[in-house]
Coordinates of C-alpha atoms in Angstrom, one line a residue:
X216 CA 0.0 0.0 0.0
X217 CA 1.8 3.2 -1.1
X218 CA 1.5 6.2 1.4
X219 CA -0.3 9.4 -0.6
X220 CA -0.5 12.8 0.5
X221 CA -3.8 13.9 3.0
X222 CA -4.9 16.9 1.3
X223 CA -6.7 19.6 3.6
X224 CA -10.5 18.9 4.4
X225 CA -12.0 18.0 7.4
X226 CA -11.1 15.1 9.7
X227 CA -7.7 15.2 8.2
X228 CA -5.6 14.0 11.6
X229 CA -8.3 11.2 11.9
X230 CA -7.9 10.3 8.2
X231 CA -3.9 10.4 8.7
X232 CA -4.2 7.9 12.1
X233 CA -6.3 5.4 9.5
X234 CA -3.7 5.7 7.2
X235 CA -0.6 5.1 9.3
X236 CA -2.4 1.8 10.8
X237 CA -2.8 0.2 7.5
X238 CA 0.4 1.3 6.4
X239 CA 2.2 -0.5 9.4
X240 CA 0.0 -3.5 9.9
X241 CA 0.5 -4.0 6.1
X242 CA 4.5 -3.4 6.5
X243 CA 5.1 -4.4 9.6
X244 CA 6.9 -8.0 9.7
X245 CA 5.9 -10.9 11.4
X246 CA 7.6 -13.5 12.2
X247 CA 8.0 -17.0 14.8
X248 CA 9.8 -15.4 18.7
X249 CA 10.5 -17.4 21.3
X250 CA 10.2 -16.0 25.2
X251 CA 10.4 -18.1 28.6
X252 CA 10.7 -21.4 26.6
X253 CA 8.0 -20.7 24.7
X254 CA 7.4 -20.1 21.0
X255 CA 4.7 -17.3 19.9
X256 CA 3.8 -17.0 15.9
X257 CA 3.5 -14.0 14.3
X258 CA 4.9 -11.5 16.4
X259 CA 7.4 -8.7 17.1
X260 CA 9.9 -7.5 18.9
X261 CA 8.7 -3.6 20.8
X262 CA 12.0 -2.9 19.0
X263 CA 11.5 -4.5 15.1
X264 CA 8.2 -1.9 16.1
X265 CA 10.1 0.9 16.3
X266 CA 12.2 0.6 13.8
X267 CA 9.4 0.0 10.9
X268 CA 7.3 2.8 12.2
X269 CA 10.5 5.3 12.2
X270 CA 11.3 4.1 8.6
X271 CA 7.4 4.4 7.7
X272 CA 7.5 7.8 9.1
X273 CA 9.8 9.6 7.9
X274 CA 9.3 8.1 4.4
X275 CA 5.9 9.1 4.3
X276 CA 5.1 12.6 2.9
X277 CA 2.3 13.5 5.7
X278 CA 5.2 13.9 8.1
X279 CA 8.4 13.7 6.6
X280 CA 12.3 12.7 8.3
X281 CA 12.5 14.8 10.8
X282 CA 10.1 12.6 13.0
X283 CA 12.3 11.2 15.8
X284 CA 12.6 7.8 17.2
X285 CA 11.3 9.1 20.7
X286 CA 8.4 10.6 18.9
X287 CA 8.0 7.0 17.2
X288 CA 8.0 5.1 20.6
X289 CA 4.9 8.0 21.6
X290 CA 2.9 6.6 18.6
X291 CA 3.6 3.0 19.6
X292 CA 2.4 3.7 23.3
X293 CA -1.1 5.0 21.8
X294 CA -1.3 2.1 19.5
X295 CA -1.1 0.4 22.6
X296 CA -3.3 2.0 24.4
X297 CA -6.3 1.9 21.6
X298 CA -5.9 -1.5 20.5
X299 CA -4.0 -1.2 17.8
X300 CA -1.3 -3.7 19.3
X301 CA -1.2 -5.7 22.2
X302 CA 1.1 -8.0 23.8
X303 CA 1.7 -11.7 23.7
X304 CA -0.7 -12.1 26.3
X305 CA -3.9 -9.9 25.0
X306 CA -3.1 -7.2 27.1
X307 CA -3.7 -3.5 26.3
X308 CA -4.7 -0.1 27.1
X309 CA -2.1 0.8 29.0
X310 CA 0.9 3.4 27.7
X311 CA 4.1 0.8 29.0
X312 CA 5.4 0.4 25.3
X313 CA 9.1 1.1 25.5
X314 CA 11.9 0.0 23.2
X315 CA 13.2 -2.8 24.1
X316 CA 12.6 -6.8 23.5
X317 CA 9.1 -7.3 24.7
X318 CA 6.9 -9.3 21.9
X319 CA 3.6 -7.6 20.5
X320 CA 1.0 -9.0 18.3
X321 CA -1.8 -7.2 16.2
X322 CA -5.1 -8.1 17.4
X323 CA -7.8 -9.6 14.6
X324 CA -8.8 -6.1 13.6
X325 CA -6.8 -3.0 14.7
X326 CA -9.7 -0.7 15.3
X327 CA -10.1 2.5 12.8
X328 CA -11.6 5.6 14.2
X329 CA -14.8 6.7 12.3
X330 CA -15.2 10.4 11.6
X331 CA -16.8 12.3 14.0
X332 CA -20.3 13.5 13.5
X333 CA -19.6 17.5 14.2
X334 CA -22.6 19.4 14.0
X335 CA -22.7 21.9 11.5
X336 CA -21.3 25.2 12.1
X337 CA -23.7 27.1 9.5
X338 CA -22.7 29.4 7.1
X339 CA -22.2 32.6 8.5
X340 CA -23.5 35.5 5.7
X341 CA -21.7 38.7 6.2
X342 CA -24.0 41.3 5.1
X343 CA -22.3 44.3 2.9
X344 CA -24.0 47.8 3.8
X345 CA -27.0 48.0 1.7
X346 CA -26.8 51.5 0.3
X347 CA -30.8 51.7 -0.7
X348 CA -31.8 51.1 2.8
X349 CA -32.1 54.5 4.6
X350 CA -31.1 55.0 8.1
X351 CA -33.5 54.9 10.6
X352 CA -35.0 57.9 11.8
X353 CA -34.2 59.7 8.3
X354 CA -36.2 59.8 4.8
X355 CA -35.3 59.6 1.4
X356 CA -35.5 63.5 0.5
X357 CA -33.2 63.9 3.4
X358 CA -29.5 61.9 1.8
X359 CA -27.9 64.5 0.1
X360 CA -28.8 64.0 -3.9
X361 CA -27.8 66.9 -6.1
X362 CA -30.1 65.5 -9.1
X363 CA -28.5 67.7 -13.0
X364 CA -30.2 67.9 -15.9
X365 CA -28.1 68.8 -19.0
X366 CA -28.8 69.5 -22.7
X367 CA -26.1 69.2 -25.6
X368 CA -25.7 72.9 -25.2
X369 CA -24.6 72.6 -21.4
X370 CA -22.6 69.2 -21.8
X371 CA -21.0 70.9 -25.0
X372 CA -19.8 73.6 -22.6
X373 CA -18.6 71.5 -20.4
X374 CA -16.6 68.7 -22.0
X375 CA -16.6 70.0 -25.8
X376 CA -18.6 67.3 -27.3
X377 CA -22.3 67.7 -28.5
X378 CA -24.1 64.5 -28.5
X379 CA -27.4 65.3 -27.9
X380 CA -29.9 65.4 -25.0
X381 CA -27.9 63.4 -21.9
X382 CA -30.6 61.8 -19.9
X383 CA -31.5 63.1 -16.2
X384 CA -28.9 61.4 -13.7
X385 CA -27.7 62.3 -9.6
X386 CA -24.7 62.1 -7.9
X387 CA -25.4 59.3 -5.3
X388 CA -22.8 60.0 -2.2
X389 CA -22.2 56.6 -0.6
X390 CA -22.6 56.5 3.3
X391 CA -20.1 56.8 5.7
X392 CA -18.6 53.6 6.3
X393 CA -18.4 52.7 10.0
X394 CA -15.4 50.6 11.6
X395 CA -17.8 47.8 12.1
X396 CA -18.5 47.6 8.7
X397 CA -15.2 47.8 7.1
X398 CA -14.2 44.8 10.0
X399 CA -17.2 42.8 8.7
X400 CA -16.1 43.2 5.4
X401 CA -12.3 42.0 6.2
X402 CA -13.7 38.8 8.1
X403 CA -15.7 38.0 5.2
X404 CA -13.1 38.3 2.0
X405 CA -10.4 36.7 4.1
X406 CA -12.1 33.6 4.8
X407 CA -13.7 33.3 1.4
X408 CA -9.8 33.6 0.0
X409 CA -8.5 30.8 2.9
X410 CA -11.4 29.2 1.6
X411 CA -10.4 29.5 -1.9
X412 CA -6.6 28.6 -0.8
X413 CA -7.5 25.5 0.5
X414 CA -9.8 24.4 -2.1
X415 CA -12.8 23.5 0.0
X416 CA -16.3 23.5 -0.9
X417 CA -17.2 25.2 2.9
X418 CA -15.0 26.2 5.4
X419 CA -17.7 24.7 7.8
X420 CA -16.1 21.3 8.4
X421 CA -12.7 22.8 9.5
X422 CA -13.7 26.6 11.4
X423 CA -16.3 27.7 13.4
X424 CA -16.4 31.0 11.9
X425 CA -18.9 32.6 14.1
X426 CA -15.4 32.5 16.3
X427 CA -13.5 34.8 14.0
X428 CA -13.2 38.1 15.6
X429 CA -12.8 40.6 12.5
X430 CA -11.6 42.9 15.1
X431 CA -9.1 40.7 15.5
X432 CA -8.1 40.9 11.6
X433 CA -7.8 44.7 11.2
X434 CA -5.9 45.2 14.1
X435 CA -3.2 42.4 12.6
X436 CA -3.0 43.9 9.8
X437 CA -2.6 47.8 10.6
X438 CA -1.5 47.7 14.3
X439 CA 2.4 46.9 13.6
X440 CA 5.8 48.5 13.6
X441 CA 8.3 48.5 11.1
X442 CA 9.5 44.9 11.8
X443 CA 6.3 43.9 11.4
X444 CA 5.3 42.7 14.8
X445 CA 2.1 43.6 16.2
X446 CA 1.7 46.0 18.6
X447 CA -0.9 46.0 21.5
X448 CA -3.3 47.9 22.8
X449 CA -3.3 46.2 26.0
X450 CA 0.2 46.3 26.9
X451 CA -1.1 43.7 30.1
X452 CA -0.7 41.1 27.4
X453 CA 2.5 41.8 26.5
X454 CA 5.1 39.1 27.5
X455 CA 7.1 39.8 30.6
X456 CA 9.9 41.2 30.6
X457 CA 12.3 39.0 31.7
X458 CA 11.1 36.0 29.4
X459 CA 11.4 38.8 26.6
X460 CA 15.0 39.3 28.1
X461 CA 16.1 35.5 27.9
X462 CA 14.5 35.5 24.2
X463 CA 16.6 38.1 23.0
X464 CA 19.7 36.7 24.7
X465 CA 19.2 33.4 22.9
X466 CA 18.1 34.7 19.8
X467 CA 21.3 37.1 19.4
X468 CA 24.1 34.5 20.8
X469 CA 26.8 35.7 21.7
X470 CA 25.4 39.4 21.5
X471 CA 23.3 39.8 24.6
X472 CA 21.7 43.3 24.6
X473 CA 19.9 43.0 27.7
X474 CA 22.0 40.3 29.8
X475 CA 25.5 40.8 30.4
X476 CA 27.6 37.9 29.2
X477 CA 27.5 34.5 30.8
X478 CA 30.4 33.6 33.4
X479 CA 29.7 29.8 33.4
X480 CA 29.4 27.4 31.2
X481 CA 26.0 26.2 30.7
X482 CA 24.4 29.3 30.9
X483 CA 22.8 29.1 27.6
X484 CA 21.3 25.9 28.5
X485 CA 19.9 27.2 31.7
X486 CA 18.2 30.2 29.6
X487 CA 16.5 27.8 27.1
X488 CA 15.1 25.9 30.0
X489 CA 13.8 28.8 31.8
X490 CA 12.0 29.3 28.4
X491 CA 10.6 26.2 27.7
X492 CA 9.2 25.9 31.1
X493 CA 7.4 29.5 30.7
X494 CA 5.7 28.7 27.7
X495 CA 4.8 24.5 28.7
X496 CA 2.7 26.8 31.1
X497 CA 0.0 27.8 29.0
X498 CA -3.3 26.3 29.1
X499 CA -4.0 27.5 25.4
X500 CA -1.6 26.7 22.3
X501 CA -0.7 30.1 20.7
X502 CA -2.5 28.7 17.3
X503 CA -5.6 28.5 19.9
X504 CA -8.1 25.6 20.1
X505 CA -10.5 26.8 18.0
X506 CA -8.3 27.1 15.0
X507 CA -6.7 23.8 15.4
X508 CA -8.3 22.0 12.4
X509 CA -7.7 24.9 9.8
X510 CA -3.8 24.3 10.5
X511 CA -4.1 20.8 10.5
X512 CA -5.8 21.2 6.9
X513 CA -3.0 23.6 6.0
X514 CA -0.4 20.7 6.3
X515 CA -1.9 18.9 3.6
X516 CA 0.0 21.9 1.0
X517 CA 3.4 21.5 2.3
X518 CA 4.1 19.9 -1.1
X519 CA 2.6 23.2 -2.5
X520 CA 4.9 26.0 -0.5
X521 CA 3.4 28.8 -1.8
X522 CA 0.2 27.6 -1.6
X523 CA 0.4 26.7 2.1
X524 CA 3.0 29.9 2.9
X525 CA -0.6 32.0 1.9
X526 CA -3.0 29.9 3.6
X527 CA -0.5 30.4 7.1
X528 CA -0.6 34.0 6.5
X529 CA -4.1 33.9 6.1
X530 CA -4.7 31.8 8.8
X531 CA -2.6 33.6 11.3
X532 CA -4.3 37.0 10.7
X533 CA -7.1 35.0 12.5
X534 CA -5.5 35.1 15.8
X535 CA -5.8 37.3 18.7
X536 CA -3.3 40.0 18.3
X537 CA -1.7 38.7 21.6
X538 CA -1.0 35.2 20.3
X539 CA 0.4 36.5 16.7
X540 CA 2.8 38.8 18.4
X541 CA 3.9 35.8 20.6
X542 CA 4.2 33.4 18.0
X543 CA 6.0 36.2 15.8
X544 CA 8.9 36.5 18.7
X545 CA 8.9 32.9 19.4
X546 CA 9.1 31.5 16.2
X547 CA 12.0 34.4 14.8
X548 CA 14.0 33.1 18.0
X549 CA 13.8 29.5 17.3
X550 CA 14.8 30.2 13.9
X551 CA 17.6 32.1 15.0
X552 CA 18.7 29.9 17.4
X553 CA 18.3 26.4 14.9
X554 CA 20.8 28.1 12.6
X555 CA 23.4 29.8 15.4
X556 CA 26.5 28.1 14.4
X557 CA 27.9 30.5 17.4
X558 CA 25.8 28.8 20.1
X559 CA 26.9 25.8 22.3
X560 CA 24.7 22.9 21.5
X561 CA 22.1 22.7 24.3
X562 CA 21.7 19.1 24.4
X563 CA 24.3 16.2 24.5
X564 CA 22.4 13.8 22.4
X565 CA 19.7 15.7 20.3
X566 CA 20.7 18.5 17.6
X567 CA 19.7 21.8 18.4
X568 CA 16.8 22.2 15.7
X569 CA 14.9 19.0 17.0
X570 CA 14.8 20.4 20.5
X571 CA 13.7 23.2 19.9
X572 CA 10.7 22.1 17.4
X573 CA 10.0 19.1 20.4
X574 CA 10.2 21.7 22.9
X575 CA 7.9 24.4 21.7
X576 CA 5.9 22.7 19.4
X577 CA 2.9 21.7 22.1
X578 CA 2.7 25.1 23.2
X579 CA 1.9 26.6 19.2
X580 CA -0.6 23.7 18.1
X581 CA -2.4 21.1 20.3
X582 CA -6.1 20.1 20.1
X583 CA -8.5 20.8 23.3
X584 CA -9.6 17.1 22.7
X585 CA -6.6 14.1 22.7
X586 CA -5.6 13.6 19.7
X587 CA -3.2 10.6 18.4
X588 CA -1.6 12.6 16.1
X589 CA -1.3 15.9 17.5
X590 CA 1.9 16.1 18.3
X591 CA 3.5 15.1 15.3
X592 CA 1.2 17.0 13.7
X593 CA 2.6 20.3 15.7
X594 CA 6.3 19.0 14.8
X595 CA 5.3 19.4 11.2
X596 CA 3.6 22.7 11.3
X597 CA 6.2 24.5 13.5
X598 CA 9.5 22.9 11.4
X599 CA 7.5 24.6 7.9
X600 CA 7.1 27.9 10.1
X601 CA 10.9 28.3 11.4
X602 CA 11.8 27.8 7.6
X603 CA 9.5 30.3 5.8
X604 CA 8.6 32.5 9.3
X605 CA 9.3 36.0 7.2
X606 CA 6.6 35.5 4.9
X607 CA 4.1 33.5 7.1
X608 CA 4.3 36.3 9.9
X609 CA 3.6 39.0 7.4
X610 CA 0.5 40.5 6.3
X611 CA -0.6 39.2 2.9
X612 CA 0.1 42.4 0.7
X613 CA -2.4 41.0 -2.1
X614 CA -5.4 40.3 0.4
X615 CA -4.6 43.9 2.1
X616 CA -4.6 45.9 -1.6
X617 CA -7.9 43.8 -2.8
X618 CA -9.6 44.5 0.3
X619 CA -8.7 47.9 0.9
X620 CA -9.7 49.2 -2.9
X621 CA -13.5 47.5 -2.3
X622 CA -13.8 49.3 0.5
X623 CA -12.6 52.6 -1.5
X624 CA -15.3 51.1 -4.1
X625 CA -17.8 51.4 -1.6
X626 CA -17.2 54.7 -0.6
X627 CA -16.9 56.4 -3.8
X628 CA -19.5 59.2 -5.2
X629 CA -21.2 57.8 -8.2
X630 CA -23.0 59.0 -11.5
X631 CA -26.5 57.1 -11.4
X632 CA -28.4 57.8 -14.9
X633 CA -32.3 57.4 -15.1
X634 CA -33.2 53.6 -15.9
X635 CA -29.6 52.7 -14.6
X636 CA -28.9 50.2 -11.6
X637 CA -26.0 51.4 -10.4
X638 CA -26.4 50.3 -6.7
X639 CA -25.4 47.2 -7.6
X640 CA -22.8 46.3 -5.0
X641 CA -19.5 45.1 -6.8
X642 CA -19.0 41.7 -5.9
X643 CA -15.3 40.9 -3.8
X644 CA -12.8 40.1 -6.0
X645 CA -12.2 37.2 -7.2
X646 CA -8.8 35.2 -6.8
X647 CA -7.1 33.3 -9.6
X648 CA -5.6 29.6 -8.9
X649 CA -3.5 27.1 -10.3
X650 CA -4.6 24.2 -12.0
X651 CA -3.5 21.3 -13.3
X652 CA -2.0 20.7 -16.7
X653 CA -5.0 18.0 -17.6
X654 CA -7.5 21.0 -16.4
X655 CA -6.0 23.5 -18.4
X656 CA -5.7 21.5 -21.4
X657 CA -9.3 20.6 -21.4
X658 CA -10.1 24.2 -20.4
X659 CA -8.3 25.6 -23.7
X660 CA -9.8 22.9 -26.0
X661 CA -13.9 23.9 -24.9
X662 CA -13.2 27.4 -24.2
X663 CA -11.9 27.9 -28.0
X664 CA -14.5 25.3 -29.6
X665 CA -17.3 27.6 -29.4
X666 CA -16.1 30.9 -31.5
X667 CA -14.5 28.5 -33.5
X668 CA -18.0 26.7 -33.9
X669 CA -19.6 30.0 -34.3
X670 CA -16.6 31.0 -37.6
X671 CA -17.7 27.5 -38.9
X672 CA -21.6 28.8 -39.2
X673 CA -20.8 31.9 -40.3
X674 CA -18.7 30.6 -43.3
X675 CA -21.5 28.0 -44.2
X676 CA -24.1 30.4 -44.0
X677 CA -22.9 33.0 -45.4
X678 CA -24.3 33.8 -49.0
X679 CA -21.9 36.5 -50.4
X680 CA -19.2 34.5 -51.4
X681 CA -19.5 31.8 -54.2
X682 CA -20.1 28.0 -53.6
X683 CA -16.2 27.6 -54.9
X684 CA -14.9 30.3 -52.4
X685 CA -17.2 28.3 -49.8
X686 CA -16.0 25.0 -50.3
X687 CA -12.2 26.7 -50.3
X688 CA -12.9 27.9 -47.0
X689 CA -14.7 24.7 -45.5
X690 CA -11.7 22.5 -46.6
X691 CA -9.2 24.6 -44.8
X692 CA -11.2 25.4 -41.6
X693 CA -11.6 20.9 -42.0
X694 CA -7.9 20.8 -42.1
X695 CA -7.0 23.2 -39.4
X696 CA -9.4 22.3 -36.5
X697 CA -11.3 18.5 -37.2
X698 CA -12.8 18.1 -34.0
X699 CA -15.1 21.5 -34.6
X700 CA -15.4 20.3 -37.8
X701 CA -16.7 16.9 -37.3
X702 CA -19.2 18.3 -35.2
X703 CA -21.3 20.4 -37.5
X704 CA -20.9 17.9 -39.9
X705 CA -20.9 14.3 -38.6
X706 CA -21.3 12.4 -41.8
X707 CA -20.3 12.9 -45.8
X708 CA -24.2 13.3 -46.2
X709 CA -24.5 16.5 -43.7
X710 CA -21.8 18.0 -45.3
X711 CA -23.6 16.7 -49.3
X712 CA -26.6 18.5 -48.2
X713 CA -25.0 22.4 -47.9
X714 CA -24.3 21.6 -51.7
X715 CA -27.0 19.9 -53.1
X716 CA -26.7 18.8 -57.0
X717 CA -28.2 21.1 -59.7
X718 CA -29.8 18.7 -62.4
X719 CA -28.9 19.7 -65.8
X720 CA -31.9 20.1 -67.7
X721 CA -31.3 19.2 -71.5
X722 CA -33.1 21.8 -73.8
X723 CA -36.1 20.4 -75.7
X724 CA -35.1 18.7 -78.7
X725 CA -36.8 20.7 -81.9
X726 CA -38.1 18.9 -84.6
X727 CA -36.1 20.7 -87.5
X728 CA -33.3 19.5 -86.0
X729 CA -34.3 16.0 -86.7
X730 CA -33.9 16.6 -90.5
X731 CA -31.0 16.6 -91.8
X732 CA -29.3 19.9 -93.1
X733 CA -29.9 21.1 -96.7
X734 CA -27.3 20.0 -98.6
X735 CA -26.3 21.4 -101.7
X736 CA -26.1 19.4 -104.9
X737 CA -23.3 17.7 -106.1
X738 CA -23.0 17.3 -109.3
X739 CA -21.5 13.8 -110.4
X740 CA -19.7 12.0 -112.9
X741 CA -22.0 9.8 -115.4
X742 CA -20.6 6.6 -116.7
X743 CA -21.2 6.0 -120.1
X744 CA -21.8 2.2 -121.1

């Protein structure tokens, strides 16, 4: 059974624990073990376990190589736990897997989860200001409508071209836009391009969105210094001090700014660990609950960087502006500190990028409810974000721009002519996306086959040019495109039938020239006898 990549769509870490059970009761080998004098068939070592699962990791494109043996041995103790193995002796349920030489079987059946019934979120409409509704407490005569009438003579003075009577028209000045409704209309374009991103039908399955706070949005996007990093309101949110401190000092080995330099060796370890244990403290991931499955989903584009570098920006404009500007200092300092060739490694036995992505990860994703997978699911998510952290902590400039010139739509004064709807609202904008060479082939071929359809009827029916210049024409547009061809005319008698056969008739045969000609007399030599 070949491992294939878990696209995003709801359910996605149940759908990857299905797939990694199949995957290693399918590749896991079995073989005869003996133990206390006694012989047990198709078994395996806790060991042989570890070492298929590893390989079956970090082969598989859902999670990649940098899945660790420790994290491996995790796995194996939650097999354990659900039934997914037990040991020679039926027991299970327990997390007591370790890597060593105790003998495991697979039950009958290893149990598959079944997809949770969630129940449905509902599509949350964000309603655009409706310009023909008048505020309350106010009448129509009262919005300030300069109505013009103008006559060739006027609009000749005005713009030197006489065309005639113009028809009545008004200026219609658009309503003030209120900060509620330019938030309402940032939540709603941003989720229908995450939407879009992803390439889901709803977002329904994957986000709550009734739990977006469009507040939330606006204030990632404008409320930031030069760096980039957002700046609060509330500065009770901001991160202490001296954690902020111990960041920095990391994160600019051996340049300390606010630390003077370390006298003992070790220091830098003792710093990290004063880290980690701030942040293990936290009873909510940074990447929130709520918002769990939407990065799960986003894993499925890994093979698709740019793809899934947009739908993290997007995604991460959805947080509280607290969490983003944690996660933006967090994540910039375990970059930094993954590629410090300058700083003393700060474990004996594991490199300095693994502990940091094992260290932190729980602390930026985790679900609220266990999940099998969770963790090296976070491991993932947080290794893609050191790499590409610039762009994913940045504020999508193509989102911003499209956004910010609807809202300059909506505001604008407008020319509305008698008999013309020009309160239509313009509709968002729409996004363009990649697709498949397959897609784009078959796109081209129906997309050109109908004007090319419509030139074929024009040629046949047209009755200007002469049967010969016709049939000229048919032949080449025959030779050039076929399949259009073929179409319009299917068999040799469709075609027979634009050129039906004249039938010569012979002129009537006159009875004169039945006789034969006068001829004139010849006179002719006599024989004499």
């Amino acid at each position: 059974m070949e491992p294939g990549l878990v696209g995003p769509g709801p359910y996605r870490a149940t759908r990857l624990w299905n797939e990694i059970i199949e995957l290693f009761r399918a590749g896991m080998p079995l073989r005869k073990h003996r133990c206390r004098f006694k012989s047990y068939e198709r078994c395996f070592k806790a060991s042989e376990a570890v070492d298929c699962l590893h390989e079956l990791l970090g082969s598989n494109q859902n999670f990649g190589p940098e899945v660790t043996r420790d994290q491996t041995v995790k796995l194996l103790k939650k097999f354990l736990k659900n039934h997914v193995i037990e040991d020679i002796k039926g027991r299970w349920g327990k997390e007591d897997f370790e890597d060593d030489g105790h003998l495991y079987r697979f039950p009958p059946s290893s149990p598959l989860k079944s997809y949770p019934k969630k129940s449905s979120c509902g599509k949350e409409v964000i309603k655009f200001p409706d310009w023909n509704e008048p505020k309350a407490g106010t009448s129509q005569e009262h919005i300030p409508v300069k109505s013009i009438t103008m006559n060739s003579e006027m609009w000749y003075k005005r713009h030197s071209i006489a065309i005639g009577e113009v028809p009545a028209c008004k200026l219609v000045f658009r309503r003030v836009l209120t900060q509620t409704n330019i938030e309402e209309i940032w939540k709603s374009m941003t989720l229908s391009r995450l939407q879009k991103v992803l390439g889901l039908d709803s977002l329904d399955e994957v986000l709550d969105t009734k739990l977006v706070n469009s507040k939330h949005i606006v204030q990632n996007v404008y409320n930031v210094n030069k760096q980039g990093i957002v700046t609060l309101e509330d500065k009770s949110k901001e991160l202490p001090h001296w954690i902020l401190s111990a960041m920095k000092c990391l994160a600019n080995w051996p340049s300390c700014s606010d630390l003077k330099q370390p006298t003992y060796s070790g220091f830098e370890r003792d710093v990290f660990k004063t880290i980690v244990d701030y942040f293990g403290q936290m009873k909510e991931p940074l990447l929130t609950f709520h918002f769990f499955d939407i990065f799960v989903s986003v894993l499925g584009l890994l093979q698709k960087p740019s793809k899934a570098v947009e739908a993290l920006q997007i995604s991460c404009l959805l947080l509280p502006p607290e969490n983003r500007k944690t996660l933006q200092l967090l994540v910039r300092m375990m970059a930094r500190i993954s590629l410090n060739q300058d700083l003393p490694p700060l474990s004996e036995s594991v490199r300095t990028r693994t502990l940091v992505v094992q260290a932190f990860s729980r602390c930026i994703l985790c679900s609220k409810d266990e999940i099998d997978l969770d963790e090296l699911l976070a491991a993932k998510l947080v290794s893609f974000l050191m790499d590409n952290y610039q762009e994913i902590l940045n504020v999508p400039s193509a989102l911003k721009s499209s956004i910010e010139d609807h809202v300059v739509h909506l505001q604008r004064v407008q020319i509305k002519y008698t008999g013309a709807d020009s309160d239509t609202p313009l509709p968002p904008p729409s996004f363009c996306h990649q697709t498949s060479t397959e897609e784009f082939e078959y796109q081209r071929a129906t997309g050109s086959q109908e004007p090319l359809a419509a030139l074929l009827e024009e040629i046949v029916m047209n009755k200007e040019i002469s049967v010969r210049d016709k049939k000229k024409k048919l032949k080449q547009f025959q030779k050039s495109y076929p399949e259009v061809y073929r179409v319009r005319f299917p068999t040799p008698e469709t075609e027979a039938m634009l050129f039906p056969e004249k039938t010569k008739q012979k002129p009537p045969i006159l009875m004169w020239a039945l006789k034969k000609p006068f001829q004139p007399f010849h006179r002719t030599r006599s024989f004499r006898m």
